[in-house]
Coordinates of C-alpha atoms in Angstrom, one line a residue:
Chain A
M1 CA -10.1 16.8 -35.7
I2 CA -11.6 19.0 -33.0
L3 CA -15.3 19.7 -32.8
F4 CA -17.0 21.8 -30.0
D5 CA -20.8 21.6 -30.0
R6 CA -22.3 24.3 -27.8
V7 CA -19.8 23.7 -25.1
T8 CA -20.2 25.4 -21.8
K9 CA -17.7 25.1 -19.0
L10 CA -18.7 26.4 -15.6
Y11 CA -16.1 26.0 -12.8
A12 CA -17.3 25.4 -9.3
N13 CA -17.6 28.6 -7.2
Q14 CA -17.8 30.8 -10.3
E15 CA -20.8 32.6 -11.6
R16 CA -19.6 33.4 -15.1
P17 CA -18.8 30.4 -17.3
A18 CA -15.3 30.1 -18.7
L19 CA -16.7 29.0 -22.0
D20 CA -20.3 29.8 -23.0
E21 CA -22.0 27.9 -25.7
V22 CA -18.9 27.6 -27.8
S23 CA -19.2 25.8 -31.1
L24 CA -16.4 25.5 -33.6
E25 CA -14.6 23.0 -35.7
I26 CA -10.9 22.6 -36.5
E27 CA -10.1 20.4 -39.5
K28 CA -7.3 17.9 -39.7
G29 CA -4.0 19.5 -40.8
E30 CA -5.0 23.1 -39.8
F31 CA -2.8 25.5 -37.9
V32 CA -4.9 27.6 -35.6
F33 CA -4.1 30.5 -33.3
L34 CA -6.2 30.9 -30.2
V35 CA -6.1 34.5 -29.1
G36 CA -7.8 36.6 -26.5
P37 CA -7.1 38.4 -23.2
S38 CA -6.3 36.4 -20.1
G39 CA -9.4 34.8 -18.7
S40 CA -11.1 34.7 -22.1
G41 CA -11.2 30.9 -22.0
K42 CA -8.2 29.8 -24.0
S43 CA -6.7 27.6 -21.3
T44 CA -10.1 26.0 -20.6
F45 CA -10.5 25.3 -24.3
L46 CA -7.2 23.5 -24.4
R47 CA -7.9 21.6 -21.1
L48 CA -11.2 20.4 -22.5
V49 CA -9.4 19.1 -25.6
L50 CA -6.9 17.2 -23.4
R51 CA -9.8 15.9 -21.3
E52 CA -8.3 17.4 -18.2
E53 CA -11.7 19.0 -17.7
R54 CA -15.2 17.9 -18.7
P55 CA -17.6 20.3 -20.2
T56 CA -20.6 21.3 -18.0
K57 CA -22.8 21.2 -21.1
G58 CA -22.3 20.3 -24.8
Q59 CA -20.0 17.9 -26.5
V60 CA -16.3 17.9 -27.3
W61 CA -15.1 15.7 -30.1
V62 CA -11.4 15.0 -30.5
A63 CA -10.0 12.6 -33.1
G64 CA -13.4 11.1 -33.7
K65 CA -14.2 10.5 -30.1
E66 CA -16.8 12.2 -27.9
L67 CA -14.9 12.9 -24.7
N68 CA -17.9 12.8 -22.4
R69 CA -18.4 9.2 -23.3
L70 CA -14.7 8.3 -23.1
S71 CA -14.1 6.0 -20.1
N72 CA -11.3 6.9 -17.8
W73 CA -9.0 4.1 -18.8
K74 CA -9.2 5.2 -22.4
I75 CA -7.9 8.7 -21.6
P76 CA -4.2 7.7 -21.9
A77 CA -4.9 6.4 -25.4
L78 CA -6.4 9.8 -26.3
R79 CA -3.5 11.7 -24.9
R80 CA -0.9 9.6 -26.8
Q81 CA -2.4 11.1 -30.0
I82 CA -1.9 14.6 -28.7
G83 CA 1.4 16.4 -28.1
T84 CA 1.5 19.2 -25.6
V85 CA 3.8 22.2 -25.2
F86 CA 3.7 24.8 -22.5
Q87 CA 5.1 28.2 -21.8
D88 CA 7.2 26.9 -19.0
F89 CA 8.7 24.0 -21.0
R90 CA 8.1 21.4 -18.2
L91 CA 11.3 19.5 -18.6
L92 CA 12.8 17.2 -16.0
P93 CA 15.9 19.0 -14.7
N94 CA 17.8 15.9 -13.7
K95 CA 17.5 14.3 -17.1
S96 CA 19.5 15.1 -20.2
V97 CA 17.9 16.3 -23.5
A98 CA 17.8 12.8 -24.9
E99 CA 16.4 11.3 -21.7
N100 CA 13.7 14.0 -21.5
V101 CA 12.5 13.0 -24.9
A102 CA 12.9 9.3 -24.3
F103 CA 10.9 9.6 -21.1
A104 CA 7.7 10.3 -23.0
L105 CA 8.2 7.0 -24.8
E106 CA 9.4 5.0 -21.9
V107 CA 6.3 5.8 -19.8
I108 CA 4.0 4.5 -22.5
G109 CA 6.0 1.3 -22.7
K110 CA 7.7 1.7 -26.1
P111 CA 10.6 -0.8 -26.6
A112 CA 14.2 0.5 -26.0
S113 CA 15.2 -0.3 -29.6
H114 CA 12.4 2.0 -30.9
I115 CA 13.4 4.7 -28.5
R116 CA 17.1 4.5 -29.6
K117 CA 15.9 5.0 -33.2
V118 CA 13.4 7.8 -33.0
V119 CA 14.9 10.1 -30.3
P120 CA 17.9 11.1 -32.4
E121 CA 15.5 11.6 -35.4
V122 CA 13.2 13.9 -33.6
L123 CA 16.1 15.8 -32.0
E124 CA 17.4 16.4 -35.6
V125 CA 13.9 17.7 -36.6
V126 CA 13.9 20.3 -33.8
G127 CA 17.6 21.2 -34.5
L128 CA 19.2 19.9 -31.3
E129 CA 21.6 17.4 -32.8
G130 CA 24.9 17.4 -30.8
K131 CA 23.2 18.6 -27.6
E132 CA 21.7 15.2 -26.6
E133 CA 23.6 14.9 -23.4
R134 CA 23.0 18.5 -22.1
R135 CA 20.9 19.2 -19.1
P136 CA 18.0 21.6 -19.4
D137 CA 19.7 24.2 -17.3
E138 CA 22.6 24.2 -19.7
L139 CA 20.3 25.3 -22.6
S140 CA 18.8 28.6 -23.7
G141 CA 15.1 29.1 -23.3
G142 CA 14.6 28.5 -27.0
E143 CA 16.5 25.3 -26.9
Q144 CA 14.6 24.1 -23.9
Q145 CA 11.3 24.8 -25.8
R146 CA 12.7 22.8 -28.7
V147 CA 13.3 19.9 -26.3
A148 CA 9.7 20.2 -25.1
I149 CA 8.5 20.2 -28.7
A150 CA 10.6 17.2 -29.5
R151 CA 9.1 15.4 -26.5
A152 CA 5.6 16.4 -27.7
F153 CA 6.3 15.3 -31.2
V154 CA 8.4 12.2 -30.8
N155 CA 5.3 9.9 -30.7
R156 CA 4.1 11.5 -34.0
P157 CA 0.8 12.9 -32.6
I158 CA -2.0 13.8 -34.9
L159 CA -2.6 17.0 -32.8
L160 CA -0.2 19.4 -31.1
I161 CA -1.5 21.7 -28.4
A162 CA 0.8 24.6 -27.7
D163 CA -0.2 26.8 -24.7
E164 CA 1.7 30.1 -25.2
P165 CA 4.9 28.3 -26.3
T166 CA 6.7 31.6 -27.0
G167 CA 5.5 33.4 -23.9
N168 CA 8.9 33.1 -22.2
L169 CA 11.0 33.7 -25.3
D170 CA 12.5 36.8 -26.9
P171 CA 11.1 37.7 -30.4
G172 CA 14.1 36.3 -32.3
T173 CA 13.9 33.0 -30.6
S174 CA 10.1 32.9 -31.0
V175 CA 10.5 33.1 -34.7
G176 CA 12.6 30.0 -34.6
I177 CA 10.0 28.1 -32.5
M178 CA 7.2 29.2 -34.9
K179 CA 9.2 27.9 -37.9
L180 CA 9.5 24.6 -36.1
L181 CA 5.8 24.4 -35.3
D182 CA 5.1 25.3 -38.9
R183 CA 7.3 22.5 -40.0
I184 CA 5.6 20.0 -37.7
N185 CA 2.3 21.2 -39.2
Q186 CA 3.6 20.6 -42.7
L187 CA 4.4 17.0 -41.6
G188 CA 0.6 16.6 -41.1
T189 CA 0.1 17.3 -37.5
T190 CA -2.8 19.7 -36.6
V191 CA -1.5 22.5 -34.4
V192 CA -3.6 24.6 -32.0
M193 CA -1.6 27.3 -30.3
S194 CA -2.8 29.9 -27.8
T195 CA -0.8 33.1 -27.8
H196 CA -0.5 36.7 -26.9
D197 CA 2.2 37.3 -29.4
Q198 CA 0.8 39.8 -31.9
A199 CA 3.9 39.9 -34.2
I200 CA 3.8 36.1 -34.7
V201 CA 0.1 35.9 -35.5
D202 CA 0.3 38.8 -37.9
Q203 CA 3.3 37.3 -39.6
M204 CA 2.0 33.7 -40.0
R205 CA -1.4 34.6 -41.4
R206 CA -3.2 31.4 -40.3
R207 CA -6.6 30.8 -39.0
V208 CA -7.3 32.9 -35.8
I209 CA -10.0 32.1 -33.3
E210 CA -10.5 35.0 -30.8
L211 CA -12.1 34.3 -27.5
E212 CA -13.5 36.9 -25.2
G213 CA -15.4 36.3 -22.0
G214 CA -16.0 32.7 -23.0
H215 CA -17.4 33.5 -26.4
V216 CA -15.9 33.2 -29.9
V217 CA -15.8 36.8 -31.1
R218 CA -13.9 36.1 -34.2
D219 CA -13.0 33.1 -36.4
Q220 CA -11.0 34.2 -39.4
S221 CA -8.8 32.2 -41.8
R222 CA -5.5 33.9 -42.6
G223 CA -6.2 36.3 -39.8
V224 CA -4.2 38.8 -37.8
Y225 CA -3.9 39.2 -34.0
G226 CA -6.6 41.8 -33.6
Y227 CA -8.3 44.6 -35.4
A228 CA -6.5 47.9 -35.2
R229 CA -7.5 49.3 -31.9
Chain B
M1 CA 6.5 -2.8 -19.8
R2 CA 10.0 -1.6 -19.4
A3 CA 11.4 -3.4 -16.4
N4 CA 14.7 -1.5 -16.4
F5 CA 13.0 1.8 -16.6
V6 CA 10.6 1.0 -13.8
A7 CA 13.5 -0.3 -11.6
S8 CA 15.5 2.8 -12.1
E9 CA 12.5 5.0 -11.3
V10 CA 11.9 3.0 -8.1
S11 CA 15.5 3.2 -6.9
S12 CA 15.8 6.9 -7.6
G13 CA 12.5 7.4 -5.9
I14 CA 13.7 5.6 -2.8
R15 CA 17.0 7.4 -2.8
R16 CA 15.3 10.8 -3.1
N17 CA 13.0 9.9 -0.2
L18 CA 15.5 8.0 1.8
T19 CA 14.7 9.2 5.4
M20 CA 11.0 8.6 4.9
T21 CA 11.7 5.2 3.4
M22 CA 13.9 4.3 6.4
A23 CA 11.1 5.4 8.7
V24 CA 8.7 3.1 6.9
I25 CA 11.1 0.2 7.0
I26 CA 11.7 0.6 10.8
T27 CA 8.0 1.1 11.6
V28 CA 7.0 -1.9 9.5
A29 CA 9.7 -4.0 11.2
V30 CA 8.7 -3.0 14.7
S31 CA 5.0 -3.3 14.2
L32 CA 5.2 -6.6 12.4
G33 CA 7.8 -7.8 15.0
L34 CA 5.3 -7.1 17.7
F35 CA 2.6 -8.8 15.8
G36 CA 4.8 -11.8 15.3
A37 CA 5.7 -11.8 18.9
S38 CA 2.1 -11.8 20.0
M39 CA 1.4 -14.7 17.6
L40 CA 4.4 -16.5 19.1
V41 CA 3.1 -16.1 22.6
R42 CA -0.2 -17.5 21.4
A43 CA 1.5 -20.5 19.9
Q44 CA 3.5 -20.8 23.1
V45 CA 0.3 -20.9 25.2
S46 CA -1.2 -23.6 23.0
T47 CA 2.0 -25.6 23.1
M48 CA 2.0 -25.4 26.9
K49 CA -1.7 -26.4 27.0
D50 CA -1.0 -29.4 24.9
F51 CA 1.9 -30.3 27.0
W52 CA 0.3 -29.8 30.4
Y53 CA -3.2 -30.9 29.8
D54 CA -1.8 -34.2 28.8
K55 CA -0.2 -34.5 32.3
V56 CA -2.9 -33.1 34.5
E57 CA -5.3 -35.3 36.3
V58 CA -8.3 -35.0 38.5
S59 CA -7.5 -35.9 42.1
I60 CA -10.2 -37.3 44.3
F61 CA -9.1 -37.0 47.9
L62 CA -10.7 -39.4 50.3
C63 CA -11.6 -38.6 53.9
G64 CA -8.9 -39.1 56.5
K65 CA -8.8 -38.9 60.2
G66 CA -8.6 -35.1 60.4
S67 CA -11.0 -34.2 57.6
D68 CA -13.6 -31.7 58.5
T69 CA -15.7 -31.2 55.4
P70 CA -19.4 -32.2 55.7
S71 CA -19.0 -35.2 53.4
C72 CA -16.4 -36.6 55.9
A73 CA -18.8 -36.4 58.8
G74 CA -18.9 -40.2 58.9
G75 CA -15.2 -40.4 59.7
P76 CA -12.4 -41.8 57.5
V77 CA -13.4 -43.5 54.3
T78 CA -14.4 -47.1 54.7
G79 CA -13.2 -49.9 52.5
A80 CA -16.7 -50.4 51.0
Q81 CA -16.9 -46.7 50.1
R82 CA -13.4 -46.9 48.5
D83 CA -14.3 -49.9 46.4
Q84 CA -17.6 -48.3 45.3
I85 CA -15.8 -45.1 44.2
K86 CA -13.3 -47.1 42.3
A87 CA -16.0 -49.1 40.6
D88 CA -18.0 -45.9 39.7
L89 CA -14.8 -44.3 38.2
E90 CA -14.2 -47.4 36.1
S91 CA -17.8 -47.2 34.9
L92 CA -17.1 -43.7 33.5
K93 CA -14.8 -45.1 30.8
P94 CA -14.0 -44.0 28.1
L95 CA -14.0 -40.5 29.6
V96 CA -11.9 -41.8 32.4
D97 CA -8.7 -42.9 30.8
S98 CA -7.1 -44.5 33.8
V99 CA -7.5 -44.6 37.6
Y100 CA -4.6 -44.9 40.0
Y101 CA -5.1 -45.4 43.7
E102 CA -2.6 -43.6 45.9
S103 CA -2.4 -44.8 49.4
Q104 CA -1.3 -42.7 52.4
A105 CA 2.1 -44.3 52.4
E106 CA 2.6 -43.6 48.7
A107 CA 1.4 -40.1 49.1
F108 CA 3.9 -39.6 51.9
A109 CA 6.7 -41.1 49.8
R110 CA 5.9 -38.7 47.0
F111 CA 5.6 -35.8 49.4
Q112 CA 9.1 -36.6 50.8
E113 CA 10.5 -36.8 47.3
Q114 CA 8.9 -33.4 46.3
F115 CA 10.1 -31.5 49.3
K116 CA 13.3 -33.4 50.1
N117 CA 15.3 -30.2 50.5
S118 CA 12.8 -28.6 52.8
P119 CA 12.5 -28.8 56.6
I120 CA 8.8 -29.2 56.2
V121 CA 9.2 -33.0 55.6
D122 CA 10.2 -33.6 59.2
N123 CA 7.0 -32.1 60.5
V124 CA 4.6 -34.2 58.4
K125 CA 3.5 -37.6 59.4
P126 CA 2.3 -40.2 56.9
T127 CA -1.2 -40.1 58.4
A128 CA -1.6 -36.4 57.7
L129 CA -1.7 -37.0 54.0
P130 CA -5.0 -38.2 52.4
E131 CA -5.3 -41.2 50.3
S132 CA -6.6 -40.4 46.8
F133 CA -7.6 -41.6 43.4
R134 CA -5.6 -40.0 40.6
V135 CA -7.9 -40.0 37.5
K136 CA -6.7 -39.3 34.1
L137 CA -9.3 -38.1 31.6
S138 CA -9.3 -38.8 27.9
D139 CA -10.7 -35.2 27.5
P140 CA -9.4 -32.9 30.2
T141 CA -12.1 -30.3 29.5
K142 CA -14.8 -32.7 30.7
Y143 CA -13.7 -32.3 34.3
D144 CA -17.2 -31.2 35.4
V145 CA -18.6 -34.6 34.7
V146 CA -16.3 -36.2 37.2
A147 CA -16.6 -33.4 39.7
S148 CA -20.4 -33.4 39.8
A149 CA -20.5 -37.2 40.1
F150 CA -18.1 -37.4 43.1
A151 CA -17.9 -34.1 44.9
G152 CA -19.8 -34.1 48.2
R153 CA -20.2 -37.9 48.2
P154 CA -19.7 -39.5 51.6
G155 CA -16.1 -40.6 52.1
I156 CA -14.8 -38.0 49.6
E157 CA -13.2 -34.9 51.0
Q158 CA -12.4 -33.0 47.8
V159 CA -12.3 -33.3 44.1
N160 CA -9.4 -31.2 42.6
D161 CA -8.8 -30.4 39.0
Q162 CA -5.2 -29.4 38.4
R163 CA -6.3 -27.9 35.1
K164 CA -7.8 -25.0 37.1
I165 CA -4.4 -24.0 38.4
L166 CA -2.9 -24.1 35.0
D167 CA -5.8 -22.1 33.5
K168 CA -5.0 -19.2 35.7
F169 CA -1.4 -19.2 34.4
F170 CA -2.7 -19.5 30.8
Q171 CA -5.1 -16.7 31.4
L172 CA -2.2 -14.5 32.4
L173 CA -0.2 -15.5 29.3
G174 CA -3.4 -14.9 27.2
G175 CA -3.7 -11.4 28.7
L176 CA -0.1 -10.6 27.9
Q177 CA -0.7 -11.8 24.4
L178 CA -3.8 -9.6 24.0
I179 CA -1.8 -6.6 25.2
A180 CA 1.0 -7.3 22.8
L181 CA -1.6 -7.8 20.0
L182 CA -3.3 -4.5 20.8
I183 CA 0.0 -2.6 20.8
A184 CA 0.9 -4.4 17.6
L185 CA -2.5 -3.3 16.0
S186 CA -2.0 0.3 17.0
M187 CA 1.5 0.2 15.6
L188 CA 0.1 -1.3 12.4
V189 CA -2.3 1.7 12.1
V190 CA 0.6 4.0 12.7
T191 CA 2.5 2.2 9.9
V192 CA -0.4 2.6 7.5
L193 CA -0.5 6.3 8.2
L194 CA 3.2 6.6 7.8
I195 CA 3.1 4.8 4.5
V196 CA 0.3 7.1 3.3
N197 CA 2.3 10.1 4.3
T198 CA 5.5 8.8 2.7
M199 CA 3.7 8.1 -0.6
R200 CA 2.2 11.6 -0.4
V201 CA 5.6 13.1 -0.1
A202 CA 6.9 10.9 -2.9
A203 CA 3.9 11.9 -5.1
F204 CA 4.7 15.5 -4.4
S205 CA 8.4 15.2 -5.1
R206 CA 7.6 13.5 -8.3
R207 CA 4.8 15.7 -9.4
R208 CA 6.7 17.0 -12.5
E209 CA 7.3 13.5 -13.7
T210 CA 3.7 12.4 -13.0
S211 CA 2.2 15.5 -14.7
I212 CA 4.3 14.8 -17.8
M213 CA 3.4 11.1 -17.7
R214 CA -0.2 12.0 -17.7
L215 CA 0.2 14.4 -20.6
V216 CA 2.0 12.0 -22.8
G217 CA -0.6 9.3 -22.1
A218 CA 1.0 7.0 -19.7
S219 CA -1.5 4.6 -18.3
N220 CA -2.6 4.9 -14.7
F221 CA -0.9 1.6 -13.9
Y222 CA 2.4 2.9 -15.3
I223 CA 2.1 6.2 -13.3
Q224 CA 1.3 4.5 -10.1
L225 CA 3.6 1.4 -10.4
P226 CA 6.8 3.2 -9.1
F227 CA 4.9 4.4 -6.0
L228 CA 3.4 1.0 -5.4
L229 CA 6.8 -0.7 -5.8
E230 CA 8.5 1.8 -3.5
A231 CA 5.9 1.1 -0.8
A232 CA 6.2 -2.6 -1.5
V233 CA 10.0 -2.6 -1.3
A234 CA 10.0 -0.6 2.0
A235 CA 7.3 -2.8 3.5
G236 CA 9.0 -5.9 2.2
I237 CA 12.4 -5.0 3.8
G238 CA 10.6 -4.2 7.0
A239 CA 8.8 -7.5 7.0
I240 CA 12.0 -9.4 6.3
L241 CA 13.7 -7.6 9.2
A242 CA 10.7 -8.5 11.5
V243 CA 11.0 -12.2 10.4
V244 CA 14.7 -12.1 11.1
G245 CA 13.9 -10.7 14.5
L246 CA 11.4 -13.5 15.1
V247 CA 14.0 -16.1 14.2
F248 CA 16.5 -14.5 16.5
V249 CA 13.9 -14.6 19.3
K250 CA 13.4 -18.3 18.7
I251 CA 17.2 -19.1 18.5
I252 CA 18.5 -16.8 21.3
V253 CA 15.6 -16.1 23.7
I254 CA 13.7 -19.4 23.5
D255 CA 16.2 -22.1 22.6
Q256 CA 19.2 -20.7 24.5
V257 CA 17.8 -18.8 27.4
L258 CA 14.3 -20.0 28.3
A259 CA 14.3 -23.6 27.3
P260 CA 17.5 -24.5 29.4
S261 CA 16.1 -22.6 32.4
F262 CA 12.6 -24.0 32.3
Q263 CA 13.0 -27.6 31.4
F264 CA 9.8 -28.7 33.0
T265 CA 7.7 -27.3 30.1
A266 CA 7.6 -27.4 26.3
F267 CA 8.4 -24.4 24.1
V268 CA 7.2 -23.5 20.7
G269 CA 9.0 -25.3 17.9
W270 CA 10.2 -24.1 14.4
D271 CA 6.8 -25.2 13.0
A272 CA 5.2 -22.2 14.8
V273 CA 7.8 -19.8 13.5
L274 CA 7.3 -21.2 10.0
A275 CA 3.6 -20.6 10.3
I276 CA 3.9 -17.1 11.7
A277 CA 6.5 -15.8 9.3
P278 CA 4.4 -15.9 6.1
L279 CA 1.5 -14.4 8.1
M280 CA 3.7 -11.5 9.1
I281 CA 4.8 -10.9 5.5
L282 CA 1.2 -11.2 4.3
V283 CA 0.1 -8.6 6.9
G284 CA 3.0 -6.3 5.9
V285 CA 2.2 -6.5 2.2
G286 CA -1.5 -6.0 3.0
L287 CA -0.7 -2.9 4.9
A288 CA 1.3 -1.4 2.1
A289 CA -1.4 -2.3 -0.4
I290 CA -4.2 -0.6 1.8
A291 CA -2.1 2.5 2.2
A292 CA -1.2 2.6 -1.4
F293 CA -4.8 2.2 -2.5
F294 CA -5.9 5.2 -0.5
T295 CA -2.9 7.4 -1.4
L296 CA -3.1 6.7 -5.1
R297 CA -6.8 7.4 -5.3
K298 CA -6.3 10.7 -3.6
Y299 CA -3.0 12.0 -5.0
L300 CA -2.5 10.3 -8.4
R301 CA -5.7 10.7 -10.3
V302 CA -5.7 11.0 -14.1

C-alpha cells in the first residue's frame, strides 16, 4: 500500500532533513501507529503520502503508483483513494453534518442520487444517525471528529491517514474514536495514524513505527508507545 | 459535474464577497463604458468622414481684377486660359468626377444666400468674388494630383481643398478619441488588478473549502470553477451595464440631443452600436479571464 524507498525530505532553508533515508513498507489492510516527538518527521511522512510534498531523494509508492512520476492532473485521482482526518477536524462551520459529508462527494462530481444513498449509511457507521442536520458548533469534539471521519470514509478509500485524530479529545472520547478507526480498518481500509497518545497505542497493540530526527528508530508489530523510560 | 452545487457555491461566494463584487461590477462597467465610448467616437469620425468627403470639392479660383498672387501677374484670367483649364480638368477623368464652372455672378448669388442675415452682404460687390471651377474628385484623397497640376499656373489664383479644413476637425476628434481610449485602457488595467484582488480575497475566505476539496481529490477545474464563474458573473454584469449605457448614449445623447441640433452632419447609426457592443463584452470577458488565470495560478495550486 505504502512503500518508502530511501526517502529524504529536505525543506528549503533547513539544514537537517525532516526525513533522512527512510525506507519502510506498509501492507494493505494494516493499522499503523506513527509515533515520535514533535519535529520527528511524522507530518512530513503523511504529507509525502498525500503528495502535498515531493521527496528530495528516493521514491514514494502509494497504491501502486510512484508519486514522483505522477503528473499533476492525476493527483486528485490519488487523493480520492485516500481519506484524511486531522486533529482540528476541519469541518465547514456553515454546513450541517450531512452537508459536510456530502461536500466531499459533491466536489468530486458524484451524482446526487448516489450522495443521498451513501451519506446516511456512513453517518450510521460513525454513529451519528439522528444528528444529520446539526451544525458542527452544536456537536461535541468527539462528534465533530466522527463527522470528519465520515467525510474521509464516505468515498470508501483504500487508505485512511489520521494526523493525531485524538489530539483534541479527552481520553474517554478518544477510545470511541479509536474503536471507530478500528472498525474502518476491519472493513478493509489501511489506516496510518500519527499520535502522541500513549494510552491508545499501548491498548491497541498494533504495528508501531517510531520516528526520531527523521530516522525510523523502531518498527514493531503489536508494539507499545515507547520503551519504559 | 453538479450544476446545482456549482451554482450554489457561486452565489454564496458572491454574497459573501458582495462589496468587492460590486466594486468589480462598477469598475468593469465604467472602464468598458469608456472603451465603448471611445470606439463610438471613432465610428462617429469615420461616419462624418464618409459623409463629408462625399461633399467636399477642390476649388480652383481664377484670377480676378484685384488678385495679387504671382500667377495672376498677367491680370484677370483670359477666356483662352479658362477654356484650357477646363479642358485639362476634363482630361484628368476618371479622377475628376465632375467639373462645375461658377461665374462671378453665381458666386455672388451663393454668397448672398450664405450670408443673407449678415450686414456683410451689403459691402461686397459681385466683382469682388472670384470665378472658379468646382471640381469633384472620385477619390478625395488624391487632391495632390490636381493641386500640383494647377497651382501656380497663369490665370489661377489659388487651388483650395476643402478636405484640409475638415481634416483639422477630424484630427481634433481623433485626439479626443485617443485620450478616451488611453483613459479606458488605464481603467481596464485597474479593473484587472481589482479582479485579481477580489479573487484573492475570495480564495482566502474560501480557503477551508478549497483545502478540503484538495484533500478529498476534487479536480483543479472543480476547485477553480466557482472562482472563475464569480469573476465571469461580475464582469458579465459590468459589461451588460456598459452596453446598456452605450445604448442610452445612442438613444438620448446622439438621437435626441446631438442629431436634432446638428442637422448638417451625419451621426453613427445602430450598426456601429451593434458592432461595438460585442467587442465590449469580449474585452470584459477577456479581462476577467486574464485576471483569473494569474490569480488561480498563484493562489489555488494543487
